[in-house]
Coordinates of C-alpha atoms and ligand atoms in Angstrom, one line a residue:
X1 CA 0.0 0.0 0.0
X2 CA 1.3 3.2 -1.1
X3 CA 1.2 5.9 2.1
X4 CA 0.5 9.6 1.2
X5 CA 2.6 12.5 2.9
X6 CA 0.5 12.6 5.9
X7 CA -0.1 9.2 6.3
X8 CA 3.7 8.8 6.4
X9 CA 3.9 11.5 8.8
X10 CA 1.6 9.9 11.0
X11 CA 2.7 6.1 10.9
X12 CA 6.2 7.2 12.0
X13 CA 4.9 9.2 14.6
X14 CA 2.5 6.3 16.3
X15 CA 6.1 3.9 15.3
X16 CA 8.0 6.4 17.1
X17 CA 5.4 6.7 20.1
X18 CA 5.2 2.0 20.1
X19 CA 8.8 2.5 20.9
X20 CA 8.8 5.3 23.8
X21 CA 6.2 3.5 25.4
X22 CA 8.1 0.0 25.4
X23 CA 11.0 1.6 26.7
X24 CA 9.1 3.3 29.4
X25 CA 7.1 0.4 29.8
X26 CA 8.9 -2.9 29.6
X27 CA 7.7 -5.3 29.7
X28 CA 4.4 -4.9 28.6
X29 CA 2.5 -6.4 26.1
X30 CA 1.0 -5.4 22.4
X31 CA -2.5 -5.0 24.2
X32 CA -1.4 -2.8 26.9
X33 CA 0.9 -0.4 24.3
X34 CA -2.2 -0.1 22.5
X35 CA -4.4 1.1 25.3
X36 CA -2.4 3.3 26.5
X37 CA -2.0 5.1 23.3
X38 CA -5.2 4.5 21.8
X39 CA -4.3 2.9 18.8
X40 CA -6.0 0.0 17.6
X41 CA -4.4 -3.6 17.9
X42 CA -3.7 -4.2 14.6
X43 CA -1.6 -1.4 14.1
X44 CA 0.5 -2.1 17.1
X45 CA 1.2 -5.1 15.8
X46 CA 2.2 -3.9 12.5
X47 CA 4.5 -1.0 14.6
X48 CA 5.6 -3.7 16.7
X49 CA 6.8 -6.2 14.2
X50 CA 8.5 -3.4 12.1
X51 CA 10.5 -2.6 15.9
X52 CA 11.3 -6.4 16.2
X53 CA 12.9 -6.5 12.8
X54 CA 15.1 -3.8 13.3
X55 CA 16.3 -5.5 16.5
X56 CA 15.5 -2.6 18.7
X57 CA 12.4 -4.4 20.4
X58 CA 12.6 -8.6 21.9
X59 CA 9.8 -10.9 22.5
X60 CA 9.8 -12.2 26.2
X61 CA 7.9 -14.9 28.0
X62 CA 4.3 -14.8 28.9
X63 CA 3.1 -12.0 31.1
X64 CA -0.2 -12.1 33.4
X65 CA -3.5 -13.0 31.9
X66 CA -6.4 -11.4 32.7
X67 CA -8.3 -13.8 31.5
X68 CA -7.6 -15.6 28.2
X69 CA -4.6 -16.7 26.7
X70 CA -1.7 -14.9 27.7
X71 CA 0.3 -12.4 26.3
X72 CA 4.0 -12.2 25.0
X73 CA 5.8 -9.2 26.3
X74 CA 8.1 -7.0 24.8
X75 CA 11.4 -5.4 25.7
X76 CA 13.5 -2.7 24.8
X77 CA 16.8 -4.2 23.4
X78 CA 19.2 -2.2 25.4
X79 CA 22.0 -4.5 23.7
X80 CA 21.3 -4.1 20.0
X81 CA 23.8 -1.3 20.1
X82 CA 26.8 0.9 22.8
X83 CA 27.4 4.1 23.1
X84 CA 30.5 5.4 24.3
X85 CA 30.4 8.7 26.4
X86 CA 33.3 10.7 27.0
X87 CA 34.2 13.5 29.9
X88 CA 36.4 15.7 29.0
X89 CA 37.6 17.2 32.1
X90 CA 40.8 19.9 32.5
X91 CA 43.2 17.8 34.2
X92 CA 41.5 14.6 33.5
X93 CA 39.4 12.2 30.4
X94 CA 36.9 9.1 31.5
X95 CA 35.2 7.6 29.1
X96 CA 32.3 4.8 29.5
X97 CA 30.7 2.3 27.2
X98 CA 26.8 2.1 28.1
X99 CA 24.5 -0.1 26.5
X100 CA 21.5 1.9 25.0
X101 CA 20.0 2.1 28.2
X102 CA 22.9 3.2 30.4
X103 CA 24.6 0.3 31.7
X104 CA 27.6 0.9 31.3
X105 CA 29.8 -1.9 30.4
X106 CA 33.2 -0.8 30.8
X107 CA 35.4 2.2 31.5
X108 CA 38.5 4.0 31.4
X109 CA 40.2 7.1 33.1
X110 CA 43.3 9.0 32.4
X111 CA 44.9 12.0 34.0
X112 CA 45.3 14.5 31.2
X113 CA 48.1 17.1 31.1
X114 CA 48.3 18.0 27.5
X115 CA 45.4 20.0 26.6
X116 CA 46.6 20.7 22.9
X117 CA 43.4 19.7 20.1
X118 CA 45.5 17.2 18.5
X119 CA 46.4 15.5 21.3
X120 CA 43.7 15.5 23.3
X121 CA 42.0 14.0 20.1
X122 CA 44.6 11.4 19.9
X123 CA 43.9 10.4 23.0
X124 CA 40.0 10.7 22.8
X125 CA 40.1 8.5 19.5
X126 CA 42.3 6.1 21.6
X127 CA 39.7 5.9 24.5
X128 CA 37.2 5.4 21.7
X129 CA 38.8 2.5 20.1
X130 CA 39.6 1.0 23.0
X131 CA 36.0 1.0 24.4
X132 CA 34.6 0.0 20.9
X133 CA 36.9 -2.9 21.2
X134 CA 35.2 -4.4 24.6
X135 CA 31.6 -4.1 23.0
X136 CA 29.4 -7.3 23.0
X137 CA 28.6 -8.1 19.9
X138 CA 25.3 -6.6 18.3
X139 CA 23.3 -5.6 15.3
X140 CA 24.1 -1.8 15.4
X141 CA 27.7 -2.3 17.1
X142 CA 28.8 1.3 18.3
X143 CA 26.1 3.7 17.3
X144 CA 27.9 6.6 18.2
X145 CA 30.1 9.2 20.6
X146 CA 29.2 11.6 22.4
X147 CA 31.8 13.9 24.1
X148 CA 31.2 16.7 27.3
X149 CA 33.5 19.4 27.1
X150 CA 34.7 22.3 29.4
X151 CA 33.6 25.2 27.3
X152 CA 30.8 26.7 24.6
X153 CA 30.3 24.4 22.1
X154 CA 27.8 25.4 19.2
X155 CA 24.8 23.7 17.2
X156 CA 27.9 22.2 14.7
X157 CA 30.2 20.5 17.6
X158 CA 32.2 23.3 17.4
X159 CA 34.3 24.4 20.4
X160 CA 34.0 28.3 20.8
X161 CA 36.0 28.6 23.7
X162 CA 37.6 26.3 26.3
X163 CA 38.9 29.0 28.6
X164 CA 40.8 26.7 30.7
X165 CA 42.2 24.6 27.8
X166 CA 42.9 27.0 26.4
X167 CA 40.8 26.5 23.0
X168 CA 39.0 28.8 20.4
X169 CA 36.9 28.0 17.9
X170 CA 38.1 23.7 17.5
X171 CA 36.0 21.9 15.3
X172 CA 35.8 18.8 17.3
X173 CA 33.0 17.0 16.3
X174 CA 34.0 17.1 12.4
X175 CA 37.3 16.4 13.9
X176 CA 36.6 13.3 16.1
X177 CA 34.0 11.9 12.8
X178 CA 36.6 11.9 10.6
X179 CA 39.2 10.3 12.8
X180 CA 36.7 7.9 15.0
X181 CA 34.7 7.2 11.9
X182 CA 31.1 7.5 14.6
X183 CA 28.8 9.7 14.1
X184 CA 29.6 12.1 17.6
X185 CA 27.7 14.6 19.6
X186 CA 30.0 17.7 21.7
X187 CA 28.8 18.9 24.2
X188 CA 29.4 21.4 27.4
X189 CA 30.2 19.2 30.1
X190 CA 28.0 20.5 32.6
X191 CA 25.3 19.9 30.3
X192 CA 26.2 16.5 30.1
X193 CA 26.3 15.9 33.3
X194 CA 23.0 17.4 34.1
X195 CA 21.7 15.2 31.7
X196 CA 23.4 12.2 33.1
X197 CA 21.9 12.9 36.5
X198 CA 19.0 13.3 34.8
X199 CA 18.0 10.1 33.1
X200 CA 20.4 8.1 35.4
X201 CA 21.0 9.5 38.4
X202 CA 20.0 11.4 41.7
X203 CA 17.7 13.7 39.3
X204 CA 15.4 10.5 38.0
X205 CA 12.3 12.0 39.6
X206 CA 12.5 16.1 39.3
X207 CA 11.8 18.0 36.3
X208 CA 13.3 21.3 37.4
X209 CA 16.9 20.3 38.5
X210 CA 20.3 22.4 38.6
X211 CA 23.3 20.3 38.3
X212 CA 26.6 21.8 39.4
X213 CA 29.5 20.9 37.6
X214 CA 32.6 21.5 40.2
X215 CA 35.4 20.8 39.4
X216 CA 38.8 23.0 38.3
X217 CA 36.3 25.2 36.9
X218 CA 32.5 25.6 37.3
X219 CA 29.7 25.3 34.9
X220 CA 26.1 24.4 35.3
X221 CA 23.6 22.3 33.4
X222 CA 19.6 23.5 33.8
X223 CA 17.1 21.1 33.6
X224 CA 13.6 22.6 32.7
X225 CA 10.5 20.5 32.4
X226 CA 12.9 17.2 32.3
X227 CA 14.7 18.6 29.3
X228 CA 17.9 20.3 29.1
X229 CA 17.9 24.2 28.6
X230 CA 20.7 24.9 26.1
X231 CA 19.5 29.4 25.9
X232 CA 18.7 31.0 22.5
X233 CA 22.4 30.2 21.5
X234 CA 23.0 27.1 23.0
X235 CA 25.2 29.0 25.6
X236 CA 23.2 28.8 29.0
X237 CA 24.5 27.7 32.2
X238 CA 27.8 29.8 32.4
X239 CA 27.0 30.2 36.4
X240 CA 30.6 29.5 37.1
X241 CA 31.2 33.4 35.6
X242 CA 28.7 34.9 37.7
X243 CA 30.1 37.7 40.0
X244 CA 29.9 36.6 43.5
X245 CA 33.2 39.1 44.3
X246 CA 32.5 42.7 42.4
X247 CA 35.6 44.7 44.2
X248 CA 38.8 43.4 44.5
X249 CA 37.4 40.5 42.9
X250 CA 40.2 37.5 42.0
X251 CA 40.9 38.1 37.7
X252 CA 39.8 34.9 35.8
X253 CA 40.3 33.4 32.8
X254 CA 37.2 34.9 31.2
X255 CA 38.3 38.2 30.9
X256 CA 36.3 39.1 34.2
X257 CA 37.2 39.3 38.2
X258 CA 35.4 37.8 41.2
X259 CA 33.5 35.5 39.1
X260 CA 32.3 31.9 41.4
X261 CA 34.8 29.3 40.0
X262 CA 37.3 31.7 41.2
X263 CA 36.4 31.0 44.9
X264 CA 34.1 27.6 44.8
X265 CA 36.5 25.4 42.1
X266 CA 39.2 23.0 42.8
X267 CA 41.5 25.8 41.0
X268 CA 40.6 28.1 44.1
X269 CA 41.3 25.5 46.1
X270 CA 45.1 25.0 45.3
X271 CA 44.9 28.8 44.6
X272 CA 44.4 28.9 48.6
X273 CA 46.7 26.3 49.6
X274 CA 49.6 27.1 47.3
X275 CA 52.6 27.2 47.6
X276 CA 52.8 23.3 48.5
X277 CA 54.2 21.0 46.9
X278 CA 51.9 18.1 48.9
X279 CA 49.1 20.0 47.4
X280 CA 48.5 19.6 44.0
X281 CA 45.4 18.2 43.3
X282 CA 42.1 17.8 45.5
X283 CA 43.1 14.4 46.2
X284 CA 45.9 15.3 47.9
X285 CA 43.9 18.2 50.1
X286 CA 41.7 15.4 51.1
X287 CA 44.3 13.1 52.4
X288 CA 45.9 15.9 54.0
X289 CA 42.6 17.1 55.6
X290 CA 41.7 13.3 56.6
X291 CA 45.6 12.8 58.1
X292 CA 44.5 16.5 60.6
X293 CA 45.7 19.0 58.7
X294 CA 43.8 22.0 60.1
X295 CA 45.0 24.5 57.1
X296 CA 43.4 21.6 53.9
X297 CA 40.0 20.9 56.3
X298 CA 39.6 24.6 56.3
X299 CA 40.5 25.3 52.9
X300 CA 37.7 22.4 51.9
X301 CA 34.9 23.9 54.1
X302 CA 35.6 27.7 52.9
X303 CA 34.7 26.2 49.4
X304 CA 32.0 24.7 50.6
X305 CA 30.6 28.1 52.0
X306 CA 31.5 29.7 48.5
X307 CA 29.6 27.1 46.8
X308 CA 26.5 27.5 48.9
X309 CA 26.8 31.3 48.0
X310 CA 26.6 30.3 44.4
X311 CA 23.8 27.9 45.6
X312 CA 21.8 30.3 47.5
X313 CA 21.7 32.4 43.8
X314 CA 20.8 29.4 42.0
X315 CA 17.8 28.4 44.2
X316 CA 16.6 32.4 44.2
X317 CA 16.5 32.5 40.5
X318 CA 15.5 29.0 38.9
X319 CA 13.4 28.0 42.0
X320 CA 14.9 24.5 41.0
X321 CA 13.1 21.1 42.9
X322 CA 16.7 20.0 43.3
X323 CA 20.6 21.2 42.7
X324 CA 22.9 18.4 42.0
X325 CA 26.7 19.4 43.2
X326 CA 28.6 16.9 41.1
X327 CA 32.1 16.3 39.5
X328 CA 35.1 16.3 41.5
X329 CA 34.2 18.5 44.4
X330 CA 31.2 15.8 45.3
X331 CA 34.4 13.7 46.5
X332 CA 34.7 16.2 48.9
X333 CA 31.5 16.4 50.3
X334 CA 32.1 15.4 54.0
X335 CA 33.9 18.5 54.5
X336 CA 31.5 21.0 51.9
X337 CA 28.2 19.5 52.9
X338 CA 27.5 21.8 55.7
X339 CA 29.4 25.0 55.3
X340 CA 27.5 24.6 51.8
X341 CA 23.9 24.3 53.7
X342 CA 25.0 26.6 56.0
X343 CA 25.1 29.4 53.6
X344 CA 22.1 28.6 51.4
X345 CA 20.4 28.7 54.8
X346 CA 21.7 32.2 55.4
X347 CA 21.4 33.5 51.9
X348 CA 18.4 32.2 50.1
X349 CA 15.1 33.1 50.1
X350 CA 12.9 31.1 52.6
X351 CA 10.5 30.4 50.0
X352 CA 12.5 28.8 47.5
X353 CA 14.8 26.7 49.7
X354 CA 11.8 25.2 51.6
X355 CA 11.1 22.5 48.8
X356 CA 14.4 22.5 47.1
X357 CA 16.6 19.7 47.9
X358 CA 20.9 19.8 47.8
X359 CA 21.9 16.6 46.5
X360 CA 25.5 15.2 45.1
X361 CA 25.5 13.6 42.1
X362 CA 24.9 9.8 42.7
X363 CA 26.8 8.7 39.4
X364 CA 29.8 9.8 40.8
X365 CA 32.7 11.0 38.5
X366 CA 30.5 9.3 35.8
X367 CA 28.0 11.7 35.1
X368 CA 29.0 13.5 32.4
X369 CA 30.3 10.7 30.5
X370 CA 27.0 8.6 30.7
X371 CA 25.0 12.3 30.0
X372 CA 27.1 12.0 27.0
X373 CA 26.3 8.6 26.2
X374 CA 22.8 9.3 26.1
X375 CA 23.0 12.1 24.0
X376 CA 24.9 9.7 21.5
X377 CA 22.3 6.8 21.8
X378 CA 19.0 9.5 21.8
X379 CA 20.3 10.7 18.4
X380 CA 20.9 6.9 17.3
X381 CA 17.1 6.6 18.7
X382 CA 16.1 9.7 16.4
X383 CA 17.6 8.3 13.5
X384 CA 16.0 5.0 13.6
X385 CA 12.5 6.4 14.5
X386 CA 12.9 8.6 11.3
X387 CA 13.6 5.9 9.4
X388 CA 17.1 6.4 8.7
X389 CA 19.0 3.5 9.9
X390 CA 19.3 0.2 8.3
Ligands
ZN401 ZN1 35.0 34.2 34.8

């Protein structure tokens, strides 16, 4: 049968709805996709079947009768493809391969000194193939890469500017297709790692959420109505630039002074501890602080009162359900917790911190890299429901 324009439009729409609804669902049976969408059996089953021979959906044993004979179930096949997420922090790269649901499958993690493009490429098309290499075999193999970055990235994957690498204007998606040979998604890392949280992690259930990206630097990723909010540009979430110190204020890499990463980030960390050689990365001012050492504990809790300054901001203007601190400052959050709800206590309005909850990140170090995982495997997803994949 020969489908007009609309009724093109239309079938790949209800296709594209069979397969939310199985994800969301699973396992759950051709009757039960078809009344919760209202479409009648027969065309379920002619969605369905098209699913099942692409290899995203699986036939199951029987589920529950409620009466008659009873039904198969389907699943989402979460192993018919990987995706392999990248983090690109600034003084360290973890990557992940995650199955198209998330699981991830295995890992890697480098320190990273040498923020030149090339070789940072070098070594993220290393990560990639090494990765690719551990994947289970499947029917669409590795469907993609996605890659969270520390700096503005535009709709083409290009790199604006990476003020702490460094970077202007890098073309790193063209750049990592053409030597990865994967179709690949850049994007800010806080982004990805409000995302992350967001389908995997501590920010599951909210649909407001703020996720904090501390680490050498700041960024933030907002979450609005369970979607990220990229701005007019693609540029939102530069809270790390906000002015928290407007005289006197410590000169950052942006061009401005007395901006938050300059008094919340693992940079004004070692900024307040140096010079020490024993001090040179946060891991180092947590042993220290662990082992006594009054000067590193108090170091770790004035960041954790900066970042509650920053917090108390965030919760005044998003009215968020939840901030998510995450990255490498969550490691220190037995000595930031409190100075941190100490000052959004102080700080914030009483209205909006009443029903806001201060979580850390509960993926870890790997929320950015599964955030960008999931933006590789929902453009895979897009792909095949517009009919575009084999
Ligand atoms: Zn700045």
């Amino acid at each position: 049968m020969k489908l007009t324009g609309d009724q093109t439009y239309i079938k790949r729409m209800n296709k594209s709805l069979v397969l939310d609804t199985i994800i969301a669902h699973a396992p759950i049976s051709r009757a039960d996709i078809s009344a919760k969408l209202g479409l009648n059996k027969a065309t379920v089953s002619s969605l369905v079947a098209e699913w099942l021979d692409e290899r995203l959906v699986l036939e199951t044993g029987l589920g529950a009768s409620s009466g008659g004979r009873k039904p198969v179930m389907l699943l989402y096949n979460a192993q018919a493809g990987y995706a392999v997420g990248v983090d690109l922090g600034v003084n360290y790269i973890s990557a992940a391969l995650t199955d198209l649901s998330g699981v991830v499958v295995a890992r890697e993690r480098q320190r990273l000194r040498d923020a030149e493009p090339g070789a940072v490429l070098e070594r993220v098309v290393g990560l990639v193939r090494a990765l690719t290499a551990q994947a289970p075999a499947s029917p669409y193999g590795v469907v993609g890469v996605g890659v969270g970055v520390p700096g503005i990235v535009d709709g083409d994957g290009v790199v604006l500017t990476a003020p702490n690498f460094g970077w202007r204007d890098v073309p790193l998606r063209a750049m990592l297709e053409d030597a990865a040979g994967l179709p690949a998604c850049i994007e800010n890392e806080a982004n990805a790692g409000a995302v992350g949280e967001q389908r995997y992690g501590i920010g599951r259930d909210a649909s407001d959420a703020v996720y904090i990206s501390a680490g050498v630097g700041i960024g933030t990723g907002l979450i609005v109505g369970r979607d990220l909010y990229r701005g007019a540009s693609g540029f939102s979430g530069e809270l790390g630039h906000m002015t928290i110190q407007a005289d006197q204020g410590l000169p950052c890499g942006c061009g401005s002074s007395g901006c938050w990463e300059m008094y919340a980030s693992e940079k004004a960390l070692l900024h307040r501890l140096a010079p020490h050689p024993e001090r040179e990365d946060l891991e180092s001012v947590l042993r220290l602080a662990d082992e006594g050492d009054a000067a590193a504990a108090d170091a770790l809790s004035d960041i954790g009162r900066y970042l509650g300054i920053g917090v108390a901001t965030i919760l005044n203007a998003f009215n968020p359900e939840m901030v998510i601190v995450g990255n490498r400052l969550a490691l220190a959050r037995a000595y930031v917790e409190q100075p941190l709800l100490d000052a959004v206590e102080r700080r914030s309005l009483r209205q909006h911190r009443r029903r806001a909850r201060i979580e850390f990140a509960s993926l870890g170090l790997d929320s950015a890299a599964l955030g960008a995982a999931s933006l590789a495997i929902s453009r895979f997803l897009a792909a095949a429901k517009a009919g575009e994949q084999a």
